[in-house]
Short mmCIF file of N, CA, C and O in Angstrom, two decimals:
data_model
loop_
_atom_site.label_atom_id
_atom_site.label_comp_id
_atom_site.label_asym_id
_atom_site.label_seq_id
_atom_site.Cartn_x
_atom_site.Cartn_y
_atom_site.Cartn_z
N UNK A 1129 -2.47 -4.25 -12.48
CA UNK A 1129 -2.97 -4.19 -11.11
C UNK A 1129 -1.80 -3.96 -10.15
O UNK A 1129 -0.84 -4.70 -10.14
N UNK A 1130 -1.93 -2.91 -9.35
CA UNK A 1130 -0.88 -2.60 -8.38
C UNK A 1130 -0.86 -3.64 -7.27
O UNK A 1130 -1.90 -4.09 -6.80
N UNK A 1131 0.34 -4.01 -6.86
CA UNK A 1131 0.51 -4.87 -5.69
C UNK A 1131 1.40 -4.17 -4.67
O UNK A 1131 2.32 -3.43 -5.04
N UNK A 1132 1.12 -4.40 -3.40
CA UNK A 1132 1.88 -3.80 -2.32
C UNK A 1132 2.48 -4.90 -1.46
O UNK A 1132 1.81 -5.90 -1.17
N UNK A 1133 3.72 -4.69 -1.04
CA UNK A 1133 4.43 -5.70 -0.26
C UNK A 1133 5.02 -5.06 0.99
O UNK A 1133 5.97 -4.28 0.89
N UNK A 1134 4.46 -5.39 2.15
CA UNK A 1134 4.94 -4.84 3.41
C UNK A 1134 6.01 -5.74 4.02
O UNK A 1134 5.99 -6.96 3.85
N UNK A 1135 6.92 -5.13 4.76
CA UNK A 1135 7.93 -5.88 5.50
C UNK A 1135 8.41 -5.05 6.67
O UNK A 1135 8.11 -3.85 6.75
N UNK A 1136 9.16 -5.67 7.57
CA UNK A 1136 9.78 -4.93 8.66
C UNK A 1136 9.13 -5.12 10.02
O UNK A 1136 9.62 -4.58 11.02
N UNK A 1137 8.05 -5.86 10.07
CA UNK A 1137 7.41 -6.08 11.36
C UNK A 1137 8.26 -6.97 12.26
O UNK A 1137 9.28 -7.52 11.84
N UNK A 1138 7.82 -7.11 13.50
CA UNK A 1138 8.54 -7.95 14.43
C UNK A 1138 8.02 -7.78 15.83
O UNK A 1138 6.96 -7.19 16.06
N UNK A 1139 8.77 -8.31 16.79
CA UNK A 1139 8.40 -8.22 18.20
C UNK A 1139 9.41 -7.37 18.93
O UNK A 1139 10.62 -7.59 18.82
N UNK A 1140 8.92 -6.40 19.68
CA UNK A 1140 9.78 -5.51 20.45
C UNK A 1140 9.16 -5.29 21.82
O UNK A 1140 7.98 -5.57 22.04
N UNK A 1141 9.95 -4.75 22.71
CA UNK A 1141 9.44 -4.38 24.03
C UNK A 1141 8.95 -2.95 24.02
O UNK A 1141 9.28 -2.16 23.10
N UNK A 1142 8.16 -2.61 25.01
CA UNK A 1142 7.66 -1.24 25.15
C UNK A 1142 8.82 -0.25 25.08
O UNK A 1142 9.86 -0.46 25.71
N UNK A 1143 8.62 0.79 24.27
CA UNK A 1143 9.66 1.79 24.10
C UNK A 1143 10.58 1.52 22.92
O UNK A 1143 11.39 2.39 22.57
N UNK A 1144 10.45 0.37 22.31
CA UNK A 1144 11.30 0.01 21.19
C UNK A 1144 10.87 0.68 19.89
O UNK A 1144 9.88 1.42 19.85
N UNK A 1145 11.60 0.38 18.84
CA UNK A 1145 11.35 0.99 17.52
C UNK A 1145 11.36 -0.08 16.43
O UNK A 1145 12.04 -1.10 16.55
N UNK A 1146 10.60 0.19 15.39
CA UNK A 1146 10.60 -0.63 14.18
C UNK A 1146 10.41 0.29 12.99
O UNK A 1146 9.79 1.36 13.12
N UNK A 1147 10.90 -0.14 11.83
CA UNK A 1147 10.67 0.62 10.60
C UNK A 1147 10.07 -0.33 9.57
O UNK A 1147 10.70 -1.30 9.17
N UNK A 1148 8.84 -0.03 9.18
CA UNK A 1148 8.15 -0.82 8.18
C UNK A 1148 8.41 -0.27 6.78
O UNK A 1148 8.57 0.94 6.62
N UNK A 1149 8.43 -1.16 5.81
CA UNK A 1149 8.59 -0.76 4.42
C UNK A 1149 7.42 -1.29 3.60
O UNK A 1149 6.86 -2.35 3.93
N UNK A 1150 7.09 -0.57 2.55
CA UNK A 1150 6.03 -0.99 1.65
C UNK A 1150 6.49 -0.75 0.22
O UNK A 1150 6.63 0.40 -0.20
N UNK A 1151 6.69 -1.81 -0.52
CA UNK A 1151 7.10 -1.69 -1.92
C UNK A 1151 5.87 -1.74 -2.81
O UNK A 1151 5.00 -2.60 -2.67
N UNK A 1152 5.81 -0.78 -3.73
CA UNK A 1152 4.69 -0.62 -4.67
C UNK A 1152 5.15 -1.16 -6.02
O UNK A 1152 6.23 -0.80 -6.50
N UNK A 1153 4.33 -2.02 -6.64
CA UNK A 1153 4.79 -2.71 -7.84
C UNK A 1153 4.57 -1.93 -9.13
O UNK A 1153 5.11 -2.30 -10.17
N UNK A 1154 3.77 -0.86 -9.08
CA UNK A 1154 3.36 -0.24 -10.32
C UNK A 1154 4.08 1.05 -10.67
O UNK A 1154 4.86 1.58 -9.89
N UNK A 1155 3.77 1.55 -11.85
CA UNK A 1155 4.37 2.79 -12.34
C UNK A 1155 3.70 4.03 -11.74
O UNK A 1155 4.19 5.14 -11.92
N UNK A 1156 2.57 3.83 -11.07
CA UNK A 1156 1.82 4.96 -10.56
C UNK A 1156 2.32 5.44 -9.20
O UNK A 1156 1.77 6.38 -8.63
N UNK A 1157 3.34 4.80 -8.64
CA UNK A 1157 3.76 5.13 -7.28
C UNK A 1157 4.10 6.60 -7.13
O UNK A 1157 3.68 7.25 -6.17
N UNK A 1158 4.84 7.16 -8.08
CA UNK A 1158 5.38 8.51 -7.93
C UNK A 1158 4.29 9.58 -7.90
O UNK A 1158 4.57 10.70 -7.47
N UNK A 1159 3.07 9.26 -8.33
CA UNK A 1159 2.00 10.25 -8.26
C UNK A 1159 0.83 9.78 -7.41
O UNK A 1159 -0.26 10.34 -7.47
N UNK A 1160 1.06 8.76 -6.59
CA UNK A 1160 0.00 8.22 -5.73
C UNK A 1160 0.26 8.55 -4.26
O UNK A 1160 1.40 8.54 -3.80
N UNK A 1161 -0.82 8.81 -3.54
CA UNK A 1161 -0.73 8.91 -2.08
C UNK A 1161 -0.50 7.52 -1.51
O UNK A 1161 -0.95 6.51 -2.07
N UNK A 1162 0.21 7.49 -0.39
CA UNK A 1162 0.46 6.22 0.30
C UNK A 1162 -0.01 6.35 1.74
O UNK A 1162 -0.03 7.45 2.31
N UNK A 1163 -0.38 5.23 2.33
CA UNK A 1163 -0.84 5.29 3.71
C UNK A 1163 -0.67 3.96 4.42
O UNK A 1163 -0.33 2.94 3.81
N UNK A 1164 -0.90 4.03 5.72
CA UNK A 1164 -0.84 2.83 6.56
C UNK A 1164 -2.09 2.78 7.44
O UNK A 1164 -2.56 3.80 7.93
N UNK A 1165 -2.60 1.58 7.63
CA UNK A 1165 -3.61 1.37 8.64
C UNK A 1165 -3.23 0.08 9.39
O UNK A 1165 -2.35 -0.66 8.96
N UNK A 1166 -3.89 -0.17 10.50
CA UNK A 1166 -3.57 -1.36 11.28
C UNK A 1166 -4.86 -2.02 11.77
O UNK A 1166 -5.92 -1.38 11.83
N UNK A 1167 -4.74 -3.27 12.08
CA UNK A 1167 -5.90 -4.01 12.59
C UNK A 1167 -5.43 -4.97 13.68
O UNK A 1167 -4.60 -5.85 13.43
N UNK A 1168 -5.94 -4.76 14.87
CA UNK A 1168 -5.63 -5.63 16.00
C UNK A 1168 -6.65 -6.76 16.06
O UNK A 1168 -7.76 -6.62 15.53
N UNK A 1169 -6.33 -7.86 16.71
CA UNK A 1169 -7.26 -8.99 16.79
C UNK A 1169 -8.61 -8.57 17.39
O UNK A 1169 -8.67 -7.92 18.43
N UNK A 1170 -9.67 -8.91 16.68
CA UNK A 1170 -11.01 -8.62 17.16
C UNK A 1170 -11.44 -7.17 17.02
O UNK A 1170 -12.52 -6.80 17.49
N UNK A 1171 -10.63 -6.37 16.36
CA UNK A 1171 -10.95 -4.95 16.19
C UNK A 1171 -11.00 -4.59 14.72
O UNK A 1171 -10.50 -5.31 13.86
N UNK A 1172 -11.58 -3.46 14.43
CA UNK A 1172 -11.67 -2.99 13.06
C UNK A 1172 -10.41 -2.27 12.62
O UNK A 1172 -9.45 -2.13 13.38
N UNK A 1173 -10.43 -1.83 11.39
CA UNK A 1173 -9.30 -1.06 10.86
C UNK A 1173 -9.12 0.23 11.64
O UNK A 1173 -10.10 0.88 12.00
N UNK A 1174 -7.86 0.60 11.80
CA UNK A 1174 -7.57 1.89 12.41
C UNK A 1174 -6.60 2.64 11.51
O UNK A 1174 -5.52 2.15 11.20
N UNK A 1175 -6.98 3.83 11.11
CA UNK A 1175 -6.10 4.69 10.33
C UNK A 1175 -4.84 4.99 11.12
O UNK A 1175 -4.91 5.25 12.34
N UNK A 1176 -3.69 4.99 10.44
CA UNK A 1176 -2.43 5.33 11.10
C UNK A 1176 -1.83 6.60 10.51
O UNK A 1176 -1.57 7.56 11.23
N UNK A 1177 -1.59 6.61 9.19
CA UNK A 1177 -0.94 7.78 8.58
C UNK A 1177 -1.08 7.74 7.07
O UNK A 1177 -1.25 6.68 6.48
N UNK A 1178 -1.02 8.93 6.46
CA UNK A 1178 -0.98 9.05 5.01
C UNK A 1178 0.06 10.08 4.61
O UNK A 1178 0.41 10.97 5.39
N UNK A 1179 0.53 9.97 3.35
CA UNK A 1179 1.51 10.90 2.81
C UNK A 1179 1.21 11.15 1.35
O UNK A 1179 0.80 10.24 0.62
N UNK A 1180 1.37 12.38 0.90
CA UNK A 1180 1.09 12.73 -0.47
C UNK A 1180 2.18 12.25 -1.42
O UNK A 1180 3.24 11.79 -1.01
N UNK A 1181 1.92 12.40 -2.73
CA UNK A 1181 2.82 11.87 -3.74
C UNK A 1181 4.22 12.49 -3.67
O UNK A 1181 5.22 11.85 -4.01
N UNK A 1182 4.29 13.73 -3.21
CA UNK A 1182 5.58 14.41 -3.18
C UNK A 1182 6.20 14.46 -1.78
O UNK A 1182 7.14 15.20 -1.54
N UNK A 1183 5.65 13.68 -0.88
CA UNK A 1183 6.19 13.64 0.48
C UNK A 1183 5.55 14.62 1.43
O UNK A 1183 5.87 14.64 2.63
N UNK A 1184 4.66 15.43 0.91
CA UNK A 1184 3.96 16.38 1.77
C UNK A 1184 2.64 15.82 2.27
O UNK A 1184 2.37 14.63 2.15
N UNK A 1185 1.79 16.69 2.81
CA UNK A 1185 0.45 16.32 3.27
C UNK A 1185 0.47 15.14 4.23
O UNK A 1185 -0.38 14.25 4.17
N UNK A 1186 1.40 15.12 5.15
CA UNK A 1186 1.47 14.02 6.10
C UNK A 1186 0.40 14.21 7.18
O UNK A 1186 0.32 15.26 7.80
N UNK A 1187 -0.41 13.16 7.37
CA UNK A 1187 -1.47 13.19 8.37
C UNK A 1187 -1.32 11.95 9.24
O UNK A 1187 -1.09 10.86 8.71
N UNK A 1188 -1.47 12.11 10.54
CA UNK A 1188 -1.31 11.02 11.49
C UNK A 1188 -2.53 10.89 12.37
O UNK A 1188 -3.18 11.88 12.72
N UNK A 1189 -2.79 9.66 12.80
CA UNK A 1189 -3.79 9.47 13.84
C UNK A 1189 -3.27 10.07 15.14
O UNK A 1189 -2.05 10.06 15.38
N UNK A 1190 -4.15 10.59 15.95
CA UNK A 1190 -3.73 11.19 17.22
C UNK A 1190 -2.94 10.21 18.08
O UNK A 1190 -2.01 10.60 18.79
N UNK A 1191 -3.29 8.95 18.01
CA UNK A 1191 -2.66 7.94 18.87
C UNK A 1191 -1.19 7.69 18.53
O UNK A 1191 -0.46 7.12 19.35
N UNK A 1192 -0.77 8.10 17.33
CA UNK A 1192 0.63 7.84 16.93
C UNK A 1192 1.41 9.13 16.69
O UNK A 1192 2.62 9.07 16.45
N UNK A 1193 0.73 10.25 16.74
CA UNK A 1193 1.37 11.53 16.44
C UNK A 1193 2.54 11.76 17.40
O UNK A 1193 2.41 11.55 18.61
N UNK A 1194 3.67 12.17 16.85
CA UNK A 1194 4.85 12.40 17.66
C UNK A 1194 5.71 11.17 17.87
O UNK A 1194 6.85 11.27 18.34
N UNK A 1195 5.16 10.00 17.55
CA UNK A 1195 5.93 8.75 17.73
C UNK A 1195 6.23 8.08 16.40
O UNK A 1195 7.27 7.43 16.25
N UNK A 1196 5.33 8.21 15.44
CA UNK A 1196 5.48 7.57 14.13
C UNK A 1196 5.82 8.62 13.07
O UNK A 1196 5.39 9.77 13.17
N UNK A 1197 6.57 8.18 12.05
CA UNK A 1197 6.91 9.08 10.95
C UNK A 1197 6.72 8.33 9.63
O UNK A 1197 7.33 7.28 9.42
N UNK A 1198 5.88 8.87 8.76
CA UNK A 1198 5.67 8.27 7.44
C UNK A 1198 6.54 9.00 6.44
O UNK A 1198 6.69 10.23 6.50
N UNK A 1199 7.14 8.24 5.53
CA UNK A 1199 7.99 8.85 4.50
C UNK A 1199 7.94 7.99 3.25
O UNK A 1199 7.30 6.92 3.24
N UNK A 1200 8.59 8.46 2.20
CA UNK A 1200 8.61 7.71 0.96
C UNK A 1200 9.87 8.03 0.17
O UNK A 1200 10.46 9.10 0.34
N UNK A 1201 10.25 7.09 -0.69
CA UNK A 1201 11.37 7.30 -1.60
C UNK A 1201 10.87 6.94 -2.99
O UNK A 1201 10.75 5.75 -3.33
N UNK A 1202 10.57 7.94 -3.78
CA UNK A 1202 9.99 7.69 -5.10
C UNK A 1202 10.98 7.02 -6.06
O UNK A 1202 10.57 6.46 -7.07
N UNK A 1203 12.27 7.08 -5.76
CA UNK A 1203 13.26 6.45 -6.64
C UNK A 1203 13.26 4.93 -6.54
O UNK A 1203 13.76 4.24 -7.44
N UNK A 1204 12.69 4.40 -5.44
CA UNK A 1204 12.65 2.94 -5.27
C UNK A 1204 11.23 2.45 -5.00
O UNK A 1204 11.03 1.33 -4.51
N UNK A 1205 10.25 3.28 -5.33
CA UNK A 1205 8.84 2.87 -5.20
C UNK A 1205 8.50 2.30 -3.82
O UNK A 1205 7.79 1.29 -3.71
N UNK A 1206 8.98 2.94 -2.79
CA UNK A 1206 8.80 2.40 -1.44
C UNK A 1206 8.36 3.49 -0.46
O UNK A 1206 8.90 4.60 -0.48
N UNK A 1207 7.40 3.12 0.37
CA UNK A 1207 6.98 3.97 1.48
C UNK A 1207 7.43 3.33 2.78
O UNK A 1207 7.65 2.11 2.85
N UNK A 1208 7.57 4.18 3.79
CA UNK A 1208 8.08 3.70 5.07
C UNK A 1208 7.19 4.19 6.21
O UNK A 1208 6.53 5.22 6.11
N UNK A 1209 7.22 3.44 7.31
CA UNK A 1209 6.60 3.89 8.54
C UNK A 1209 7.59 3.61 9.67
O UNK A 1209 7.80 2.45 10.03
N UNK A 1210 8.20 4.68 10.16
CA UNK A 1210 9.13 4.56 11.27
C UNK A 1210 8.34 4.72 12.56
O UNK A 1210 7.66 5.72 12.76
N UNK A 1211 8.45 3.72 13.44
CA UNK A 1211 7.65 3.69 14.66
C UNK A 1211 8.59 3.71 15.86
O UNK A 1211 9.44 2.82 16.01
N UNK A 1212 8.44 4.72 16.69
CA UNK A 1212 9.28 4.87 17.88
C UNK A 1212 8.42 4.87 19.13
O UNK A 1212 7.21 5.09 19.07
N UNK A 1213 9.07 4.63 20.27
CA UNK A 1213 8.36 4.62 21.55
C UNK A 1213 7.11 3.74 21.48
O UNK A 1213 6.01 4.16 21.86
N UNK A 1214 7.29 2.54 20.99
CA UNK A 1214 6.15 1.64 20.78
C UNK A 1214 5.51 1.23 22.10
O UNK A 1214 6.20 1.08 23.13
N UNK A 1215 4.19 1.05 22.05
CA UNK A 1215 3.40 0.70 23.21
C UNK A 1215 2.64 -0.60 22.93
O UNK A 1215 2.38 -0.92 21.77
N UNK A 1216 2.24 -1.33 23.96
CA UNK A 1216 1.48 -2.57 23.72
C UNK A 1216 0.23 -2.34 22.87
O UNK A 1216 -0.14 -3.22 22.08
N UNK A 1217 -0.40 -1.19 22.99
CA UNK A 1217 -1.60 -0.91 22.21
C UNK A 1217 -1.30 -0.68 20.72
O UNK A 1217 -2.22 -0.57 19.91
N UNK A 1218 -0.03 -0.64 20.35
CA UNK A 1218 0.34 -0.55 18.93
C UNK A 1218 0.38 -1.94 18.29
O UNK A 1218 0.56 -2.05 17.07
N UNK A 1219 0.22 -2.98 19.08
CA UNK A 1219 0.24 -4.34 18.55
C UNK A 1219 -0.90 -4.54 17.56
O UNK A 1219 -2.07 -4.29 17.88
N UNK A 1220 -0.55 -4.97 16.34
CA UNK A 1220 -1.54 -5.13 15.28
C UNK A 1220 -0.83 -5.65 14.03
O UNK A 1220 0.40 -5.68 13.98
N UNK A 1221 -1.63 -6.02 13.05
CA UNK A 1221 -1.09 -6.24 11.70
C UNK A 1221 -1.16 -4.88 10.98
O UNK A 1221 -2.22 -4.24 10.98
N UNK A 1222 -0.06 -4.48 10.42
CA UNK A 1222 0.02 -3.19 9.73
C UNK A 1222 -0.02 -3.42 8.22
O UNK A 1222 0.70 -4.27 7.68
N UNK A 1223 -0.87 -2.63 7.57
CA UNK A 1223 -1.05 -2.74 6.13
C UNK A 1223 -0.73 -1.40 5.47
O UNK A 1223 -1.08 -0.34 6.01
N UNK A 1224 -0.10 -1.45 4.30
CA UNK A 1224 0.03 -0.22 3.54
C UNK A 1224 -1.02 -0.21 2.43
O UNK A 1224 -1.54 -1.26 2.03
N UNK A 1225 -1.34 0.98 1.99
CA UNK A 1225 -2.38 1.16 0.99
C UNK A 1225 -2.05 2.36 0.14
O UNK A 1225 -1.19 3.18 0.49
N UNK A 1226 -2.73 2.49 -0.99
CA UNK A 1226 -2.39 3.56 -1.92
C UNK A 1226 -3.62 4.04 -2.67
O UNK A 1226 -4.61 3.29 -2.79
N UNK A 1227 -3.56 5.27 -3.14
CA UNK A 1227 -4.66 5.82 -3.94
C UNK A 1227 -4.10 6.95 -4.81
O UNK A 1227 -3.52 7.90 -4.27
N UNK A 1228 -4.31 6.83 -6.12
CA UNK A 1228 -3.79 7.85 -7.03
C UNK A 1228 -4.61 9.13 -6.99
O UNK A 1228 -4.21 10.13 -7.60
N UNK A 1229 -5.74 9.13 -6.28
CA UNK A 1229 -6.58 10.32 -6.22
C UNK A 1229 -6.15 11.28 -5.11
O UNK A 1229 -6.70 12.38 -5.01
N UNK A 1230 -5.20 10.89 -4.29
CA UNK A 1230 -4.71 11.81 -3.26
C UNK A 1230 -4.98 11.34 -1.84
O UNK A 1230 -5.64 10.33 -1.62
N UNK A 1231 -4.46 12.11 -0.88
CA UNK A 1231 -4.52 11.68 0.52
C UNK A 1231 -5.94 11.73 1.10
O UNK A 1231 -6.29 10.87 1.91
N UNK A 1232 -6.74 12.71 0.70
CA UNK A 1232 -8.11 12.75 1.24
C UNK A 1232 -8.90 11.52 0.82
O UNK A 1232 -9.57 10.88 1.64
N UNK A 1233 -8.81 11.16 -0.47
CA UNK A 1233 -9.50 9.97 -0.97
C UNK A 1233 -8.95 8.72 -0.30
O UNK A 1233 -9.70 7.77 -0.01
N UNK A 1234 -7.65 8.72 -0.04
CA UNK A 1234 -7.05 7.55 0.59
C UNK A 1234 -7.58 7.35 2.00
O UNK A 1234 -7.90 6.23 2.40
N UNK A 1235 -7.69 8.43 2.77
CA UNK A 1235 -8.20 8.28 4.14
C UNK A 1235 -9.65 7.82 4.14
O UNK A 1235 -10.05 7.02 4.98
N UNK A 1236 -10.42 8.31 3.19
CA UNK A 1236 -11.82 7.84 3.09
C UNK A 1236 -11.84 6.35 2.76
O UNK A 1236 -12.60 5.58 3.36
N UNK A 1237 -11.01 5.93 1.84
CA UNK A 1237 -10.97 4.52 1.46
C UNK A 1237 -10.56 3.65 2.65
O UNK A 1237 -11.10 2.56 2.86
N UNK A 1238 -9.60 4.13 3.42
CA UNK A 1238 -9.16 3.36 4.59
C UNK A 1238 -10.33 3.17 5.56
O UNK A 1238 -10.58 2.07 6.05
N UNK A 1239 -11.04 4.24 5.83
CA UNK A 1239 -12.13 4.16 6.81
C UNK A 1239 -13.30 3.33 6.28
O UNK A 1239 -14.03 2.71 7.05
N UNK A 1240 -13.47 3.29 4.97
CA UNK A 1240 -14.57 2.52 4.38
C UNK A 1240 -14.18 1.08 4.13
O UNK A 1240 -15.04 0.26 3.80
N UNK A 1241 -12.91 0.74 4.26
CA UNK A 1241 -12.47 -0.61 3.98
C UNK A 1241 -12.25 -0.88 2.51
O UNK A 1241 -12.17 -2.03 2.08
N UNK A 1242 -12.17 0.17 1.71
CA UNK A 1242 -11.96 0.04 0.27
C UNK A 1242 -10.48 0.12 -0.07
O UNK A 1242 -9.65 0.39 0.78
N UNK A 1243 -10.18 -0.07 -1.36
CA UNK A 1243 -8.85 0.21 -1.85
C UNK A 1243 -7.96 -1.00 -1.98
O UNK A 1243 -8.42 -2.16 -1.91
N UNK A 1244 -6.69 -0.71 -2.17
CA UNK A 1244 -5.68 -1.76 -2.37
C UNK A 1244 -4.79 -1.81 -1.14
O UNK A 1244 -4.37 -0.77 -0.62
N UNK A 1245 -4.49 -3.00 -0.68
CA UNK A 1245 -3.54 -3.15 0.42
C UNK A 1245 -2.78 -4.45 0.26
O UNK A 1245 -3.14 -5.33 -0.51
N UNK A 1246 -1.66 -4.56 1.00
CA UNK A 1246 -0.82 -5.73 0.90
C UNK A 1246 -1.22 -6.82 1.87
O UNK A 1246 -2.33 -6.81 2.41
N UNK A 1247 -0.29 -7.74 2.10
CA UNK A 1247 -0.58 -8.89 2.96
C UNK A 1247 -0.45 -8.54 4.44
O UNK A 1247 -0.87 -9.32 5.30
N UNK A 1248 0.16 -7.40 4.73
CA UNK A 1248 0.32 -6.98 6.11
C UNK A 1248 1.58 -7.53 6.75
O UNK A 1248 2.18 -8.51 6.29
N UNK A 1249 2.00 -6.84 7.80
CA UNK A 1249 3.16 -7.28 8.57
C UNK A 1249 2.83 -7.13 10.06
O UNK A 1249 2.30 -6.10 10.48
N UNK A 1250 3.13 -8.16 10.83
CA UNK A 1250 2.74 -8.19 12.25
C UNK A 1250 3.72 -7.39 13.10
O UNK A 1250 4.94 -7.56 12.98
N UNK A 1251 3.17 -6.55 13.94
CA UNK A 1251 3.94 -5.82 14.94
C UNK A 1251 3.41 -6.21 16.31
O UNK A 1251 2.22 -6.08 16.58
N UNK A 1252 4.30 -6.69 17.16
CA UNK A 1252 3.92 -7.10 18.51
C UNK A 1252 4.79 -6.35 19.52
O UNK A 1252 6.02 -6.41 19.43
N UNK A 1253 4.15 -5.67 20.44
CA UNK A 1253 4.86 -4.90 21.47
C UNK A 1253 4.50 -5.48 22.82
O UNK A 1253 3.33 -5.51 23.20
N UNK A 1254 5.51 -5.94 23.53
CA UNK A 1254 5.27 -6.54 24.84
C UNK A 1254 5.66 -5.58 25.95
O UNK A 1254 6.57 -4.76 25.78
N UNK A 1255 4.95 -5.71 27.06
CA UNK A 1255 5.22 -4.80 28.18
C UNK A 1255 6.30 -5.36 29.10
O UNK A 1255 6.74 -6.48 28.96
#
């Protein structure tokens, strides 16, 4: 069973930056799509970004496009989410998720609430 471990969250002011990491415990990382979603208090899941197994097929939510960058390093089984120009509306718990069937299946799973995800990491942006 794959396990995911997120880290890197914290508290920053508007305009600040954070870089989240997600370590994947299994052997399937190198051929699995990776993604991030977030959940703010009292709100549902919100898709953030996905990336294909080879670093391509990067897709972003409109709300983060141009500010966030998803990447991965297959040599250390880790995906990243670099977040720049953070805004108070980015405040949420951020979760990473994965799917060996590819990025399209991963985005569907995120929106349906299915799949595998970690414990999450809190990001708080103050104005």
